[in-house]
Amino acid sequence: MEEQNNQLFEIIRCLVVDVDVTCLLITATFLKKSKFEVLTVKSAKDALGVLRGSGLSFDLVVTEVHMPEMNGFQLQQEIAKEFIIPVAFLSADEKESTIMKGLESGVILFMGKPISQNNINYLWNYATVGKKNHKGKHVINQQNQDKTNERLIPHEVIHIESSSSNSERDKSVRKCEETESEQSSSPPSKKSRVVWTDPLHDKFVEVVSKLGMKKAHPRKILDLMDTPELTRIHVASHLQVYYS
DNA sequence: GCTTTAATAT
DNA sequence: CATATTAAAG
């Protein structure tokens, strides 16, 4: 008896996060057709709630980037801190800046809406691999649909052209990709500087204006922002640059 | 001391 | 240029 059936009994459970119910439905439907088990939530907060309290283990999170309260970036950050679950972005805007930010924060894939078969394949592969890494088996279910992924994410170095009159040497900017987990790979080397992304800056502005320019001091701003990655120094630095 | 902030450095 | 770091005040 040969086991022609290479279909594993793995259930790839996927959590889809989006404020737009229509998008949720479309995405969920698509994923379900591709044999994902899908659960949908309409906010990052709900997503975290499900991850933490549902008792279910998820193999993948697909989230929209732009969301009220907590956006995709923040959600990804939170997830990375507590779980080892790959996060993919699914967003209407495919601005390079957005994509870059996502990749830098460890997002596995950036997809444009609507979700497509290409993306599905990638997701499936990623989730499957991620799941099997606990076992020793090397069985990857490949539903090969070889389309050249034009939108595949480059692991390229971010190079910003600086047109200085000074002749600079080659700067080899190595970008270290780190999968945030409890792995004792390189915790001490967290030498990254804070990037004031648009969502982050928005929150900053929001808090500052809520406090009023009079009382908008770094300490209070920091507290109200409730963003663990930030320190008072960061806020202070940003504050004095943003408000002259 | 701890926080803010101007100035300076990367 | 955007952030970080320093150091002087408050």
PDB file of C-alpha atoms (C1' of nucleotides) in Angstrom:
ATOM      1  CA  MET A   1       0.000   0.000   0.000  1.00  0.00           C
ATOM      2  CA  GLU A   2       1.496   3.191  -1.011  1.00  0.00           C
ATOM      3  CA  GLU A   3       0.647   6.329   0.611  1.00  0.00           C
ATOM      4  CA  GLN A   4      -0.065   8.414  -2.316  1.00  0.00           C
ATOM      5  CA  ASN A   5      -1.708  10.768  -0.058  1.00  0.00           C
ATOM      6  CA  ASN A   6       0.879  13.214   0.952  1.00  0.00           C
ATOM      7  CA  GLN A   7      -1.732  15.344   2.474  1.00  0.00           C
ATOM      8  CA  LEU A   8      -0.832  15.796   6.023  1.00  0.00           C
ATOM      9  CA  PHE A   9      -3.398  15.937   8.662  1.00  0.00           C
ATOM     10  CA  GLU A  10      -1.962  19.112   9.847  1.00  0.00           C
ATOM     11  CA  ILE A  11      -4.389  21.792  10.471  1.00  0.00           C
ATOM     12  CA  ILE A  12      -2.999  25.149   9.667  1.00  0.00           C
ATOM     13  CA  ARG A  13      -4.944  27.437  11.858  1.00  0.00           C
ATOM     14  CA  CYS A  14      -4.956  30.992  10.726  1.00  0.00           C
ATOM     15  CA  LEU A  15      -6.112  34.082  12.510  1.00  0.00           C
ATOM     16  CA  VAL A  16      -7.284  36.878  10.257  1.00  0.00           C
ATOM     17  CA  VAL A  17      -7.415  40.401  11.564  1.00  0.00           C
ATOM     18  CA  ASP A  18      -9.138  43.261   9.815  1.00  0.00           C
ATOM     19  CA  VAL A  19     -11.523  46.026  10.686  1.00  0.00           C
ATOM     20  CA  ASP A  20     -13.308  45.694   7.404  1.00  0.00           C
ATOM     21  CA  VAL A  21     -15.812  42.905   7.682  1.00  0.00           C
ATOM     22  CA  THR A  22     -16.016  42.481   3.956  1.00  0.00           C
ATOM     23  CA  CYS A  23     -12.298  42.029   3.705  1.00  0.00           C
ATOM     24  CA  LEU A  24     -12.439  39.571   6.543  1.00  0.00           C
ATOM     25  CA  LEU A  25     -15.023  37.554   4.723  1.00  0.00           C
ATOM     26  CA  ILE A  26     -13.166  37.576   1.455  1.00  0.00           C
ATOM     27  CA  THR A  27      -9.891  36.645   3.027  1.00  0.00           C
ATOM     28  CA  ALA A  28     -11.393  34.022   5.268  1.00  0.00           C
ATOM     29  CA  THR A  29     -13.229  32.445   2.391  1.00  0.00           C
ATOM     30  CA  PHE A  30     -10.110  32.348   0.337  1.00  0.00           C
ATOM     31  CA  LEU A  31      -8.106  30.800   3.112  1.00  0.00           C
ATOM     32  CA  LYS A  32     -10.743  28.241   3.879  1.00  0.00           C
ATOM     33  CA  LYS A  33     -10.805  27.154   0.273  1.00  0.00           C
ATOM     34  CA  SER A  34      -7.131  26.520   0.665  1.00  0.00           C
ATOM     35  CA  LYS A  35      -7.677  24.230   3.608  1.00  0.00           C
ATOM     36  CA  PHE A  36      -6.777  26.655   6.296  1.00  0.00           C
ATOM     37  CA  GLU A  37      -8.720  26.650   9.452  1.00  0.00           C
ATOM     38  CA  VAL A  38      -9.721  30.234   9.829  1.00  0.00           C
ATOM     39  CA  LEU A  39     -10.764  32.393  12.683  1.00  0.00           C
ATOM     40  CA  THR A  40     -11.494  36.040  12.126  1.00  0.00           C
ATOM     41  CA  VAL A  41     -11.372  38.959  14.484  1.00  0.00           C
ATOM     42  CA  LYS A  42     -12.019  42.598  13.827  1.00  0.00           C
ATOM     43  CA  SER A  43      -9.336  44.196  15.897  1.00  0.00           C
ATOM     44  CA  ALA A  44      -5.796  43.665  17.065  1.00  0.00           C
ATOM     45  CA  LYS A  45      -7.047  43.652  20.587  1.00  0.00           C
ATOM     46  CA  ASP A  46      -9.385  40.802  19.829  1.00  0.00           C
ATOM     47  CA  ALA A  47      -6.602  39.010  18.051  1.00  0.00           C
ATOM     48  CA  LEU A  48      -4.396  39.129  21.097  1.00  0.00           C
ATOM     49  CA  GLY A  49      -7.303  38.069  23.216  1.00  0.00           C
ATOM     50  CA  VAL A  50      -7.866  35.006  21.103  1.00  0.00           C
ATOM     51  CA  LEU A  51      -4.204  34.121  20.975  1.00  0.00           C
ATOM     52  CA  ARG A  52      -3.847  34.440  24.694  1.00  0.00           C
ATOM     53  CA  GLY A  53      -7.058  33.046  25.922  1.00  0.00           C
ATOM     54  CA  SER A  54      -8.628  30.722  23.415  1.00  0.00           C
ATOM     55  CA  GLY A  55      -6.409  27.797  24.159  1.00  0.00           C
ATOM     56  CA  LEU A  56      -6.032  27.317  20.457  1.00  0.00           C
ATOM     57  CA  SER A  57      -2.669  27.314  18.857  1.00  0.00           C
ATOM     58  CA  PHE A  58      -2.348  29.315  15.723  1.00  0.00           C
ATOM     59  CA  ASP A  59       0.156  28.734  12.990  1.00  0.00           C
ATOM     60  CA  LEU A  60      -0.327  31.975  11.223  1.00  0.00           C
ATOM     61  CA  VAL A  61      -1.693  35.449  11.632  1.00  0.00           C
ATOM     62  CA  VAL A  62      -2.815  37.529   8.701  1.00  0.00           C
ATOM     63  CA  THR A  63      -3.524  41.107   9.563  1.00  0.00           C
ATOM     64  CA  GLU A  64      -4.388  44.391   7.993  1.00  0.00           C
ATOM     65  CA  VAL A  65      -1.901  47.131   8.740  1.00  0.00           C
ATOM     66  CA  HIS A  66      -4.149  50.072   9.306  1.00  0.00           C
ATOM     67  CA  MET A  67      -6.366  49.578  12.269  1.00  0.00           C
ATOM     68  CA  PRO A  68      -7.619  51.780  15.052  1.00  0.00           C
ATOM     69  CA  GLU A  69      -6.385  51.316  18.588  1.00  0.00           C
ATOM     70  CA  MET A  70      -3.584  49.010  17.639  1.00  0.00           C
ATOM     71  CA  ASN A  71      -2.236  48.688  14.138  1.00  0.00           C
ATOM     72  CA  GLY A  72      -0.670  45.787  12.357  1.00  0.00           C
ATOM     73  CA  PHE A  73       2.831  46.747  13.350  1.00  0.00           C
ATOM     74  CA  GLN A  74       1.997  46.933  16.976  1.00  0.00           C
ATOM     75  CA  LEU A  75       0.073  43.719  16.808  1.00  0.00           C
ATOM     76  CA  GLN A  76       3.019  41.996  15.235  1.00  0.00           C
ATOM     77  CA  GLN A  77       5.285  43.329  17.943  1.00  0.00           C
ATOM     78  CA  GLU A  78       3.032  42.056  20.680  1.00  0.00           C
ATOM     79  CA  ILE A  79       2.669  38.671  19.080  1.00  0.00           C
ATOM     80  CA  ALA A  80       6.404  38.350  18.613  1.00  0.00           C
ATOM     81  CA  LYS A  81       6.921  38.992  22.280  1.00  0.00           C
ATOM     82  CA  GLU A  82       4.597  36.311  23.487  1.00  0.00           C
ATOM     83  CA  PHE A  83       4.352  33.744  20.765  1.00  0.00           C
ATOM     84  CA  ILE A  84       6.217  32.212  17.936  1.00  0.00           C
ATOM     85  CA  ILE A  85       3.664  32.799  15.286  1.00  0.00           C
ATOM     86  CA  PRO A  86       4.464  34.117  11.838  1.00  0.00           C
ATOM     87  CA  VAL A  87       2.604  37.272  10.965  1.00  0.00           C
ATOM     88  CA  ALA A  88       1.754  38.383   7.469  1.00  0.00           C
ATOM     89  CA  PHE A  89       0.350  41.711   6.425  1.00  0.00           C
ATOM     90  CA  LEU A  90      -2.568  42.040   4.114  1.00  0.00           C
ATOM     91  CA  SER A  91      -3.174  45.601   3.217  1.00  0.00           C
ATOM     92  CA  ALA A  92      -4.646  47.794   0.593  1.00  0.00           C
ATOM     93  CA  ASP A  93      -1.672  50.024   0.442  1.00  0.00           C
ATOM     94  CA  GLU A  94       1.497  48.634  -0.928  1.00  0.00           C
ATOM     95  CA  LYS A  95       3.624  51.613  -0.342  1.00  0.00           C
ATOM     96  CA  GLU A  96       7.219  50.662  -0.167  1.00  0.00           C
ATOM     97  CA  SER A  97       7.654  52.407   3.104  1.00  0.00           C
ATOM     98  CA  THR A  98       4.920  50.358   4.647  1.00  0.00           C
ATOM     99  CA  ILE A  99       6.297  47.157   3.252  1.00  0.00           C
ATOM    100  CA  MET A 100       9.742  47.974   4.476  1.00  0.00           C
ATOM    101  CA  LYS A 101       8.561  48.724   7.957  1.00  0.00           C
ATOM    102  CA  GLY A 102       6.748  45.471   8.055  1.00  0.00           C
ATOM    103  CA  LEU A 103       9.726  43.498   6.939  1.00  0.00           C
ATOM    104  CA  GLU A 104      11.965  45.178   9.409  1.00  0.00           C
ATOM    105  CA  SER A 105       9.716  44.251  12.235  1.00  0.00           C
ATOM    106  CA  GLY A 106       9.770  40.633  11.239  1.00  0.00           C
ATOM    107  CA  VAL A 107       6.664  40.227   9.193  1.00  0.00           C
ATOM    108  CA  ILE A 108       6.994  37.234   6.910  1.00  0.00           C
ATOM    109  CA  LEU A 109       5.042  38.503   3.953  1.00  0.00           C
ATOM    110  CA  PHE A 110       3.340  41.567   2.691  1.00  0.00           C
ATOM    111  CA  MET A 111       0.302  40.957   0.590  1.00  0.00           C
ATOM    112  CA  GLY A 112      -1.820  43.348  -1.359  1.00  0.00           C
ATOM    113  CA  LYS A 113      -5.556  43.051  -1.320  1.00  0.00           C
ATOM    114  CA  PRO A 114      -7.261  41.058  -2.380  1.00  0.00           C
ATOM    115  CA  ILE A 115      -5.471  37.982  -1.266  1.00  0.00           C
ATOM    116  CA  SER A 116      -4.330  35.815  -4.127  1.00  0.00           C
ATOM    117  CA  GLN A 117      -3.317  32.265  -4.757  1.00  0.00           C
ATOM    118  CA  ASN A 118       0.306  33.191  -4.829  1.00  0.00           C
ATOM    119  CA  ASN A 119       0.115  34.503  -1.371  1.00  0.00           C
ATOM    120  CA  ILE A 120      -1.783  31.499  -0.219  1.00  0.00           C
ATOM    121  CA  ASN A 121       0.975  29.216  -1.361  1.00  0.00           C
ATOM    122  CA  TYR A 122       3.572  31.203   0.387  1.00  0.00           C
ATOM    123  CA  LEU A 123       1.577  31.338   3.554  1.00  0.00           C
ATOM    124  CA  TRP A 124       0.860  27.671   3.483  1.00  0.00           C
ATOM    125  CA  ASN A 125       4.492  26.846   3.030  1.00  0.00           C
ATOM    126  CA  TYR A 126       5.589  29.135   5.743  1.00  0.00           C
ATOM    127  CA  ALA A 127       3.040  27.982   8.240  1.00  0.00           C
ATOM    128  CA  THR A 128       3.699  24.354   7.450  1.00  0.00           C
ATOM    129  CA  VAL A 129       7.409  24.702   7.803  1.00  0.00           C
ATOM    130  CA  GLY A 130       6.989  26.613  10.976  1.00  0.00           C
ATOM    131  CA  LYS A 131       4.816  23.922  12.367  1.00  0.00           C
ATOM    132  CA  LYS A 132       6.976  21.020  11.401  1.00  0.00           C
ATOM    133  CA  ASN A 133      10.078  22.497  12.879  1.00  0.00           C
ATOM    134  CA  HIS A 134       9.133  20.783  16.029  1.00  0.00           C
ATOM    135  CA  LYS A 135       9.090  17.438  14.400  1.00  0.00           C
ATOM    136  CA  GLY A 136      11.834  15.820  12.473  1.00  0.00           C
ATOM    137  CA  LYS A 137       9.777  15.050   9.457  1.00  0.00           C
ATOM    138  CA  HIS A 138      10.471  16.674   6.237  1.00  0.00           C
ATOM    139  CA  VAL A 139       7.164  16.622   4.620  1.00  0.00           C
ATOM    140  CA  ILE A 140       6.122  19.718   2.895  1.00  0.00           C
ATOM    141  CA  ASN A 141       2.881  19.813   1.164  1.00  0.00           C
ATOM    142  CA  GLN A 142       3.555  21.560  -2.040  1.00  0.00           C
ATOM    143  CA  GLN A 143       0.721  22.514  -4.191  1.00  0.00           C
ATOM    144  CA  ASN A 144       2.987  23.852  -6.736  1.00  0.00           C
ATOM    145  CA  GLN A 145       1.634  26.581  -8.724  1.00  0.00           C
ATOM    146  CA  ASP A 146       4.746  28.010 -10.053  1.00  0.00           C
ATOM    147  CA  LYS A 147       4.133  31.571 -10.717  1.00  0.00           C
ATOM    148  CA  THR A 148       7.027  33.814 -10.541  1.00  0.00           C
ATOM    149  CA  ASN A 149       6.378  35.801  -7.502  1.00  0.00           C
ATOM    150  CA  GLU A 150       6.979  39.234  -8.706  1.00  0.00           C
ATOM    151  CA  ARG A 151       5.893  40.723  -5.485  1.00  0.00           C
ATOM    152  CA  LEU A 152       8.115  38.598  -3.415  1.00  0.00           C
ATOM    153  CA  ILE A 153       9.845  40.442  -0.769  1.00  0.00           C
ATOM    154  CA  PRO A 154      13.433  41.194  -1.329  1.00  0.00           C
ATOM    155  CA  HIS A 155      15.758  40.740   1.523  1.00  0.00           C
ATOM    156  CA  GLU A 156      17.498  43.718   0.292  1.00  0.00           C
ATOM    157  CA  VAL A 157      19.488  46.104   2.234  1.00  0.00           C
ATOM    158  CA  ILE A 158      17.916  49.408   2.703  1.00  0.00           C
ATOM    159  CA  HIS A 159      20.103  51.870   1.085  1.00  0.00           C
ATOM    160  CA  ILE A 160      19.329  55.478   1.213  1.00  0.00           C
ATOM    161  CA  GLU A 161      21.109  57.607  -1.234  1.00  0.00           C
ATOM    162  CA  SER A 162      22.861  60.365   0.451  1.00  0.00           C
ATOM    163  CA  SER A 163      24.096  62.919  -1.946  1.00  0.00           C
ATOM    164  CA  SER A 164      26.788  64.457   0.052  1.00  0.00           C
ATOM    165  CA  SER A 165      29.582  66.367  -1.483  1.00  0.00           C
ATOM    166  CA  ASN A 166      31.780  64.298   0.698  1.00  0.00           C
ATOM    167  CA  SER A 167      32.933  61.181  -0.947  1.00  0.00           C
ATOM    168  CA  GLU A 168      31.842  58.445   1.305  1.00  0.00           C
ATOM    169  CA  ARG A 169      33.127  54.985   1.263  1.00  0.00           C
ATOM    170  CA  ASP A 170      31.000  52.030   0.648  1.00  0.00           C
ATOM    171  CA  LYS A 171      28.844  51.496   3.547  1.00  0.00           C
ATOM    172  CA  SER A 172      27.965  47.924   3.921  1.00  0.00           C
ATOM    173  CA  VAL A 173      24.865  48.100   5.906  1.00  0.00           C
ATOM    174  CA  ARG A 174      24.112  44.656   7.000  1.00  0.00           C
ATOM    175  CA  LYS A 175      20.653  44.101   8.035  1.00  0.00           C
ATOM    176  CA  CYS A 176      20.251  41.516  10.670  1.00  0.00           C
ATOM    177  CA  GLU A 177      17.042  39.701  10.500  1.00  0.00           C
ATOM    178  CA  GLU A 178      15.967  38.468  13.811  1.00  0.00           C
ATOM    179  CA  THR A 179      13.092  36.294  14.598  1.00  0.00           C
ATOM    180  CA  GLU A 180      11.926  37.533  17.886  1.00  0.00           C
ATOM    181  CA  SER A 181      11.613  34.602  20.138  1.00  0.00           C
ATOM    182  CA  GLU A 182      12.946  33.123  23.292  1.00  0.00           C
ATOM    183  CA  GLN A 183      15.785  31.678  21.364  1.00  0.00           C
ATOM    184  CA  SER A 184      19.063  32.521  22.895  1.00  0.00           C
ATOM    185  CA  SER A 185      20.459  33.786  19.690  1.00  0.00           C
ATOM    186  CA  SER A 186      21.381  37.315  20.320  1.00  0.00           C
ATOM    187  CA  PRO A 187      19.391  39.054  22.944  1.00  0.00           C
ATOM    188  CA  PRO A 188      22.136  41.395  24.069  1.00  0.00           C
ATOM    189  CA  SER A 189      22.611  42.836  20.648  1.00  0.00           C
ATOM    190  CA  LYS A 190      19.527  44.866  20.431  1.00  0.00           C
ATOM    191  CA  LYS A 191      21.243  47.762  18.882  1.00  0.00           C
ATOM    192  CA  SER A 192      18.422  49.096  16.818  1.00  0.00           C
ATOM    193  CA  ARG A 193      17.235  52.585  16.994  1.00  0.00           C
ATOM    194  CA  VAL A 194      13.680  53.642  17.292  1.00  0.00           C
ATOM    195  CA  VAL A 195      11.948  54.264  14.030  1.00  0.00           C
ATOM    196  CA  TRP A 196       9.193  56.784  14.215  1.00  0.00           C
ATOM    197  CA  THR A 197       6.814  55.157  11.837  1.00  0.00           C
ATOM    198  CA  ASP A 198       3.712  56.988  10.790  1.00  0.00           C
ATOM    199  CA  PRO A 199       1.429  55.065  13.110  1.00  0.00           C
ATOM    200  CA  LEU A 200       3.814  55.559  15.961  1.00  0.00           C
ATOM    201  CA  HIS A 201       4.174  59.228  15.265  1.00  0.00           C
ATOM    202  CA  ASP A 202       0.428  59.549  14.956  1.00  0.00           C
ATOM    203  CA  LYS A 203      -0.027  58.099  18.375  1.00  0.00           C
ATOM    204  CA  PHE A 204       2.614  60.434  19.635  1.00  0.00           C
ATOM    205  CA  VAL A 205       0.853  63.446  18.153  1.00  0.00           C
ATOM    206  CA  GLU A 206      -2.450  62.266  19.444  1.00  0.00           C
ATOM    207  CA  VAL A 207      -1.178  61.940  22.981  1.00  0.00           C
ATOM    208  CA  VAL A 208       0.632  65.230  22.843  1.00  0.00           C
ATOM    209  CA  SER A 209      -2.394  67.107  21.631  1.00  0.00           C
ATOM    210  CA  LYS A 210      -4.519  65.355  24.194  1.00  0.00           C
ATOM    211  CA  LEU A 211      -2.189  66.516  26.917  1.00  0.00           C
ATOM    212  CA  GLY A 212      -1.921  69.987  25.548  1.00  0.00           C
ATOM    213  CA  MET A 213       1.342  71.483  24.556  1.00  0.00           C
ATOM    214  CA  LYS A 214       1.770  72.885  28.017  1.00  0.00           C
ATOM    215  CA  LYS A 215       1.813  69.612  29.811  1.00  0.00           C
ATOM    216  CA  ALA A 216       3.277  67.534  27.045  1.00  0.00           C
ATOM    217  CA  HIS A 217       6.406  66.394  28.757  1.00  0.00           C
ATOM    218  CA  PRO A 218       8.265  63.249  27.819  1.00  0.00           C
ATOM    219  CA  ARG A 219       7.388  61.327  30.930  1.00  0.00           C
ATOM    220  CA  LYS A 220       3.657  61.797  30.592  1.00  0.00           C
ATOM    221  CA  ILE A 221       3.732  61.258  26.872  1.00  0.00           C
ATOM    222  CA  LEU A 222       5.567  58.026  27.367  1.00  0.00           C
ATOM    223  CA  ASP A 223       3.080  56.799  29.916  1.00  0.00           C
ATOM    224  CA  LEU A 224       0.054  57.650  27.845  1.00  0.00           C
ATOM    225  CA  MET A 225       1.529  56.178  24.720  1.00  0.00           C
ATOM    226  CA  ASP A 226       1.957  52.851  26.403  1.00  0.00           C
ATOM    227  CA  THR A 227       4.453  51.615  23.892  1.00  0.00           C
ATOM    228  CA  PRO A 228       6.911  49.311  25.630  1.00  0.00           C
ATOM    229  CA  GLU A 229       9.553  49.698  22.985  1.00  0.00           C
ATOM    230  CA  LEU A 230       9.885  53.345  23.739  1.00  0.00           C
ATOM    231  CA  THR A 231      11.759  54.933  26.557  1.00  0.00           C
ATOM    232  CA  ARG A 232      11.543  58.394  27.941  1.00  0.00           C
ATOM    233  CA  ILE A 233      14.724  59.306  26.162  1.00  0.00           C
ATOM    234  CA  HIS A 234      13.253  58.330  22.841  1.00  0.00           C
ATOM    235  CA  VAL A 235      10.152  60.365  23.406  1.00  0.00           C
ATOM    236  CA  ALA A 236      12.177  63.284  24.647  1.00  0.00           C
ATOM    237  CA  SER A 237      14.383  63.214  21.643  1.00  0.00           C
ATOM    238  CA  HIS A 238      11.458  62.981  19.307  1.00  0.00           C
ATOM    239  CA  LEU A 239       9.582  65.675  21.127  1.00  0.00           C
ATOM    240  CA  GLN A 240      12.238  68.278  20.915  1.00  0.00           C
ATOM    241  CA  VAL A 241      12.775  67.605  17.287  1.00  0.00           C
ATOM    242  CA  TYR A 242       9.124  67.551  16.358  1.00  0.00           C
ATOM    243  CA  TYR A 243       8.094  70.580  18.352  1.00  0.00           C
ATOM    244  CA  SER A 244      10.773  73.130  18.095  1.00  0.00           C
TER     245      SER A 244
ATOM    246  C1'  DG B   1      18.099  62.276  42.475  1.00  0.00           C
ATOM    247  C1'  DC B   2      14.920  62.402  38.666  1.00  0.00           C
ATOM    248  C1'  DT B   3      13.177  64.901  34.702  1.00  0.00           C
ATOM    249  C1'  DT B   4      13.443  68.269  31.027  1.00  0.00           C
ATOM    250  C1'  DT B   5      15.855  70.306  27.357  1.00  0.00           C
ATOM    251  C1'  DA B   6      19.539  72.616  24.639  1.00  0.00           C
ATOM    252  C1'  DA B   7      23.430  71.253  22.298  1.00  0.00           C
ATOM    253  C1'  DT B   8      26.042  68.089  20.115  1.00  0.00           C
ATOM    254  C1'  DA B   9      27.233  63.689  18.080  1.00  0.00           C
ATOM    255  C1'  DT B  10      26.331  59.677  15.132  1.00  0.00           C
TER     256       DT B  10
ATOM    257  C1'  DC C   1      18.207  63.848   7.721  1.00  0.00           C
ATOM    258  C1'  DA C   2      16.484  61.289  11.814  1.00  0.00           C
ATOM    259  C1'  DT C   3      17.736  59.621  16.409  1.00  0.00           C
ATOM    260  C1'  DA C   4      20.927  59.202  20.128  1.00  0.00           C
ATOM    261  C1'  DT C   5      23.752  60.912  23.535  1.00  0.00           C
ATOM    262  C1'  DT C   6      25.587  64.407  26.520  1.00  0.00           C
ATOM    263  C1'  DA C   7      25.297  67.598  29.870  1.00  0.00           C
ATOM    264  C1'  DA C   8      23.426  71.561  31.942  1.00  0.00           C
ATOM    265  C1'  DA C   9      19.496  73.240  34.343  1.00  0.00           C
ATOM    266  C1'  DG C  10      14.993  72.985  36.891  1.00  0.00           C
TER     267       DG C  10
END
